[in-house]
Short mmCIF file of C-alpha atoms in Angstrom, two decimals:
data_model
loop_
_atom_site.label_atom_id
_atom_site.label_comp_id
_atom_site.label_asym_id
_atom_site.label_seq_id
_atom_site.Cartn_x
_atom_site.Cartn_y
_atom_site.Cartn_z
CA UNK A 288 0.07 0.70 26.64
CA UNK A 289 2.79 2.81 25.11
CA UNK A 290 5.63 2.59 23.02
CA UNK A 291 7.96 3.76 20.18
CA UNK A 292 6.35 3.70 16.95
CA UNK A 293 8.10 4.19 13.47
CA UNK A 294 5.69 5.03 10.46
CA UNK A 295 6.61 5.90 7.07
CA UNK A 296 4.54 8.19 4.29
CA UNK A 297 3.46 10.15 7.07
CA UNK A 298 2.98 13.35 4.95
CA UNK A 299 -0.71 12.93 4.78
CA UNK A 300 -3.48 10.09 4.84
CA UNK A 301 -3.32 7.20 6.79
CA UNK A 302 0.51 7.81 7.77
CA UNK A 303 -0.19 11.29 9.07
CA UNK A 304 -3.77 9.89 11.14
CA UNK A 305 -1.48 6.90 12.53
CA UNK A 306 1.14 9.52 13.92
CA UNK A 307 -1.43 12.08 15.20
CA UNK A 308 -3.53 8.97 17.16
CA UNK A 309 -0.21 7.14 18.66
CA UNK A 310 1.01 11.40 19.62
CA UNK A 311 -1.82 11.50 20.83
CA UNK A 312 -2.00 8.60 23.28
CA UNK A 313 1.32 8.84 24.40
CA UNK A 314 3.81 7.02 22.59
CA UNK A 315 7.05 8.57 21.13
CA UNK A 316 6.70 8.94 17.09
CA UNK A 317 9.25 8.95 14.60
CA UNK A 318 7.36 10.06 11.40
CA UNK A 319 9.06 9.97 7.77
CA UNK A 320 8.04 11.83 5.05
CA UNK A 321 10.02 12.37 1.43
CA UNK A 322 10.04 15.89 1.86
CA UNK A 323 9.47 17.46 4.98
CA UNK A 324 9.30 20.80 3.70
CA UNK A 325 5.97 20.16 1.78
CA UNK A 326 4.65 18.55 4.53
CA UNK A 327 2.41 21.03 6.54
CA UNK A 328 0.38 19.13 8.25
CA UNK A 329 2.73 17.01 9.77
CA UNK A 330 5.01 19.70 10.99
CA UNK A 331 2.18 21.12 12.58
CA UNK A 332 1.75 17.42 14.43
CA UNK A 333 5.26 18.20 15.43
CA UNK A 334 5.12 21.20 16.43
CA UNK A 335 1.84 20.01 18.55
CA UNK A 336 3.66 17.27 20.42
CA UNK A 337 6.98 18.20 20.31
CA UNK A 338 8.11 15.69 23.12
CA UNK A 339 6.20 12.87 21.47
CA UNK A 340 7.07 13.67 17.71
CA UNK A 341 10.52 13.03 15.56
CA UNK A 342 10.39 13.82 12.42
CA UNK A 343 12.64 12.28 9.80
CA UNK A 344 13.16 12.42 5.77
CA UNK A 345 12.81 9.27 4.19
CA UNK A 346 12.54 8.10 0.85
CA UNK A 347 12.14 4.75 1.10
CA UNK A 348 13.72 3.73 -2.54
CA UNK A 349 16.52 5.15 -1.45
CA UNK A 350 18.73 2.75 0.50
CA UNK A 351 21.39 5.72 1.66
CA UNK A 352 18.82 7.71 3.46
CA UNK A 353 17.66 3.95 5.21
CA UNK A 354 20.83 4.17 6.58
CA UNK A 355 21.18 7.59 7.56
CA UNK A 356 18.05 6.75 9.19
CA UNK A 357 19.18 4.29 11.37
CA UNK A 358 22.58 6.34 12.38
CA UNK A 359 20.20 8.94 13.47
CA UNK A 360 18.29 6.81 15.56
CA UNK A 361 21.28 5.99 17.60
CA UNK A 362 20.60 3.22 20.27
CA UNK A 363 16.75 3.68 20.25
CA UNK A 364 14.40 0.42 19.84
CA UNK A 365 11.28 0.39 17.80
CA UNK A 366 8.77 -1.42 19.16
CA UNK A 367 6.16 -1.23 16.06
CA UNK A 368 7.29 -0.45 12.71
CA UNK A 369 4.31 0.59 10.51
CA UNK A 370 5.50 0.43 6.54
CA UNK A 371 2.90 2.80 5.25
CA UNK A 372 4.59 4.13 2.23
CA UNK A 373 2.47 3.56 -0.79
CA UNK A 374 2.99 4.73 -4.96
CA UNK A 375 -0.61 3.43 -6.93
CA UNK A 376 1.00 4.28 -10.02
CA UNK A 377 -0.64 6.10 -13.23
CA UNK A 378 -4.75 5.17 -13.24
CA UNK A 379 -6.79 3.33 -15.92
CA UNK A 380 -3.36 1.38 -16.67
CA UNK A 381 -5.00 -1.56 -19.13
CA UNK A 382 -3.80 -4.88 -20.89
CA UNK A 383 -1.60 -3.25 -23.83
CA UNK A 384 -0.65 -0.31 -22.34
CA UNK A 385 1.45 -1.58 -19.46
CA UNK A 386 4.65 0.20 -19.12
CA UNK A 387 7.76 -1.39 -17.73
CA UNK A 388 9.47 0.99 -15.81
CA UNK A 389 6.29 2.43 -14.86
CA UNK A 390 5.17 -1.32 -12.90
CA UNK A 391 9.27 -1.14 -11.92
CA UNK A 392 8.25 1.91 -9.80
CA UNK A 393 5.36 0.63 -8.48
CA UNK A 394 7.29 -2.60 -7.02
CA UNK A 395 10.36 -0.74 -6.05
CA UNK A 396 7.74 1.76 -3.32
CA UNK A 397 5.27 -0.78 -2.04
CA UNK A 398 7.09 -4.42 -2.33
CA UNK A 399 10.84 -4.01 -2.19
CA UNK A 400 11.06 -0.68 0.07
CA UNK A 401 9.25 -2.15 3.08
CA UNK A 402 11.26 -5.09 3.53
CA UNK A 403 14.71 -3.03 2.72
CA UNK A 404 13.48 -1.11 5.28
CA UNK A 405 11.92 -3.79 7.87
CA UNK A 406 15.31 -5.71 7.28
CA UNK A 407 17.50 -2.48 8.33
CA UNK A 408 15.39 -1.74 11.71
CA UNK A 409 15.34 -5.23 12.40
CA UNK A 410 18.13 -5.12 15.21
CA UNK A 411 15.55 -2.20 16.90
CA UNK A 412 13.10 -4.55 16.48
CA UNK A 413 14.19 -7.96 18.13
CA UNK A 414 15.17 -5.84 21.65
CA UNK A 415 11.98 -3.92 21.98
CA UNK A 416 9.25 -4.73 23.94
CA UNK A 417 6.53 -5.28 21.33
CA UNK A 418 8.11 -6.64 18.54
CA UNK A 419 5.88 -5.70 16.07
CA UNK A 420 5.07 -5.08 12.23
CA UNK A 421 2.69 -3.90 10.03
CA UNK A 422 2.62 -3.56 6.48
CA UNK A 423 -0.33 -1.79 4.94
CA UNK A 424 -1.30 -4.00 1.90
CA UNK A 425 -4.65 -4.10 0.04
CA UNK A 426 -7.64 -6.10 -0.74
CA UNK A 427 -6.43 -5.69 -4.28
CA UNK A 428 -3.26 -7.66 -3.93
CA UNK A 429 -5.47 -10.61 -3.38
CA UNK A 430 -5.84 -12.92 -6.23
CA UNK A 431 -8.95 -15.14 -5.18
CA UNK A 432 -10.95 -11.68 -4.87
CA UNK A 433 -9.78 -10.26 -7.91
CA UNK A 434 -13.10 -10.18 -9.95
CA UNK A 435 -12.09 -6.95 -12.05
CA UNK A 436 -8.94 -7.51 -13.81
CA UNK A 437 -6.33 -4.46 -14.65
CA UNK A 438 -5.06 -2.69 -11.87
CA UNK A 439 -1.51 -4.98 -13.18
CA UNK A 440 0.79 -2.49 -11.23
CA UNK A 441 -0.84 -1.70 -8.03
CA UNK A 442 -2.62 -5.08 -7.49
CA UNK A 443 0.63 -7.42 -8.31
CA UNK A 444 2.81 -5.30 -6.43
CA UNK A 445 0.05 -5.62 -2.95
CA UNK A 446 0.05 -9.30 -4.02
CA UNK A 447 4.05 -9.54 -3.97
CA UNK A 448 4.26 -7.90 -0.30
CA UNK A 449 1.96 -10.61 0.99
CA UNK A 450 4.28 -12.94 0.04
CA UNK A 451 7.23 -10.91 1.63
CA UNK A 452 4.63 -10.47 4.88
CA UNK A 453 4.20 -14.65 4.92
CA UNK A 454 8.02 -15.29 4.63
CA UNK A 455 9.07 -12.83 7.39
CA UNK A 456 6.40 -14.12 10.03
CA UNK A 457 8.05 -17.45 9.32
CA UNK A 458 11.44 -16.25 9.44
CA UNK A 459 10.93 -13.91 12.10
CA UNK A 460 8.84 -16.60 14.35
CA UNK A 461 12.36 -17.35 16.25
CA UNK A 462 12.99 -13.95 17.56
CA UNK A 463 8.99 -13.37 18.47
CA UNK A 464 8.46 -11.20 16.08
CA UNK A 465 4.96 -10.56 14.81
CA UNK A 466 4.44 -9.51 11.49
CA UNK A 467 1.11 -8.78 9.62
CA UNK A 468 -0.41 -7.38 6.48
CA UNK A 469 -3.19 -5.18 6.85
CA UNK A 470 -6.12 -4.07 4.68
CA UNK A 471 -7.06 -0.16 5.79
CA UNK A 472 -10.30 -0.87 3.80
CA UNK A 473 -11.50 2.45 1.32
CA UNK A 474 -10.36 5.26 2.78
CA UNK A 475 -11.15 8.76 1.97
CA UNK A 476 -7.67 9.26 0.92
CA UNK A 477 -5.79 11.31 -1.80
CA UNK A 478 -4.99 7.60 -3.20
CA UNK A 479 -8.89 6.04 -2.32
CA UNK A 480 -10.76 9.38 -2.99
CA UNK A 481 -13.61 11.32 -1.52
CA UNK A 482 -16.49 8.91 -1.99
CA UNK A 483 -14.38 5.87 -0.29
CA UNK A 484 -16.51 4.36 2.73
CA UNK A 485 -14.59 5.47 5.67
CA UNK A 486 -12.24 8.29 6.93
CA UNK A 487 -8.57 8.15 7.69
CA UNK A 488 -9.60 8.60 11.72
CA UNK A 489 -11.62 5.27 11.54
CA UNK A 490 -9.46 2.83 9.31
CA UNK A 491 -6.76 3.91 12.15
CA UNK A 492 -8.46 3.60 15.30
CA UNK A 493 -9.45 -0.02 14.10
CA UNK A 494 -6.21 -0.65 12.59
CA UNK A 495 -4.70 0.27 15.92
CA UNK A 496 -7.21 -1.81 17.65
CA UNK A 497 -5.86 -4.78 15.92
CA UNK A 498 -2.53 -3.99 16.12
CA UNK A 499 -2.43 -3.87 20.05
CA UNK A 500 -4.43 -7.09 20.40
CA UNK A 501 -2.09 -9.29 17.42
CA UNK A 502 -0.17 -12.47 18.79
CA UNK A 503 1.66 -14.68 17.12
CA UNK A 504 -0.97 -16.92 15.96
CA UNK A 505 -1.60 -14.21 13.93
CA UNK A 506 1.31 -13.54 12.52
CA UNK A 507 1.80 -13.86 8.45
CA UNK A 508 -1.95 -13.35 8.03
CA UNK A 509 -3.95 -10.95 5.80
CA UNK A 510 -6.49 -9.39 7.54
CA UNK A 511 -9.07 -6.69 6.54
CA UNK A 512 -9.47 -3.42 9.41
CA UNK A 513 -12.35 -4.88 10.71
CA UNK A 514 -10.17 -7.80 12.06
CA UNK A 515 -11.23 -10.74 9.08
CA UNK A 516 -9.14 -12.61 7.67
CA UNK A 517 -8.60 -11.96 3.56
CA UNK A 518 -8.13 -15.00 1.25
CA UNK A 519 -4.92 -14.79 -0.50
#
């Protein structure tokens, strides 16, 4: 099965293995990256499937290039809208030293853009064939697991885009819709580092995996790469 995928923070990581695998199978990619001139690898993805790949710059805080977006997309539908685009914010962040416009930042990229985003496409979204959403969360955003402390930026802006994720499955549940938040696991990743437990070409293919078998049971759940459910 095919389709027309749009995936954002494709520069590198998981957003440039998710446009390389779905290229690679088939389906026509539009791939966003903040700066597309910095972005090697992924105009070399372009430049290797050049009739599956569309490359676009997006920002995601920034609500005039959402738009400019969407003109440029003209009367195309999106049948699975991946909202990859993460910011982990400064590391070793502890209780005393949190910043506020620091944690502002932090919310604005990974819990405000994705539904600014989700909520522009949505029109693309209803008429496709798929009907399908994915936002990558993490295991960090959930507070029964949270053993650790810290982590106040990342972890509470993870745990405020499950809560988005929840509301839109209900929302969406009337135009059949399926939306999900999805846990790539540690991935060897600028953001997870080199000893993380998997690669960027495994999280994907199971991510994937998941992704093509969801239904709306499953919609507004939290589940892990491996297909379990996470506790909230």
């Amino acid at each position: 099965m095919s389709g027309t995928v749009l995936i954002t923070g494709c520069n590198r990581g998981l957003g440039l293995e998710f446009a390389y695998q779905y290229a690679r199978d088939g389906w026509r990619v539009h791939a966003c990256a903040r700066d597309l001139v910095r972005a090697e690898d992924l105009l070399a993805l372009e430049a290797r499937f050049p009739e599956q790949v569309q490359l676009h710059t997006l920002d995601v805080n920034k609500d005039g290039q959402i738009k400019a977006l969407d003109r440029v997309l003209g009367d195309e539908t999106i049948d699975l809208l991946i909202n990859n685009a993460g910011y982990y914010g400064p590391k070793g962040v502890c209780f005393g030293k949190v910043e506020r416009e620091l944690w502002r930042q932090v919310l604005e990229t990974n819990t405000l853009s994705p539904l600014m985003l989700t909520q522009a496409l949505y029109p693309r979204i209803a008429t496709s064939k798929l009907k399908t959403v994915a936002f990558l969360s993490s295991k960090v955003g959930s507070i029964s697991d949270n053993q650790s402390g810290g982590g106040y930026y990342y972890r509470s802006s993870k745990t405020a885009l499950n809560q988005v994720v929840k509301s839109l499955s209900i929302d969406l549940e009337g135009a059949a819709i399926k939306v999900v938040a999805l846990h790539p696991g540690w991935v060897q990743t600028d953001m997870g580092g080199e000893n993380a437990l998997i690669t960027p070409e495994e999280s994907v293919t199971s991510l994937r995996g998941l992704l093509q078998q969801l239904d709306m049971e499953q919609s507004g759940r939290f589940l892990n790469y491996d297909g379990t459910v996470i506790d909230w």
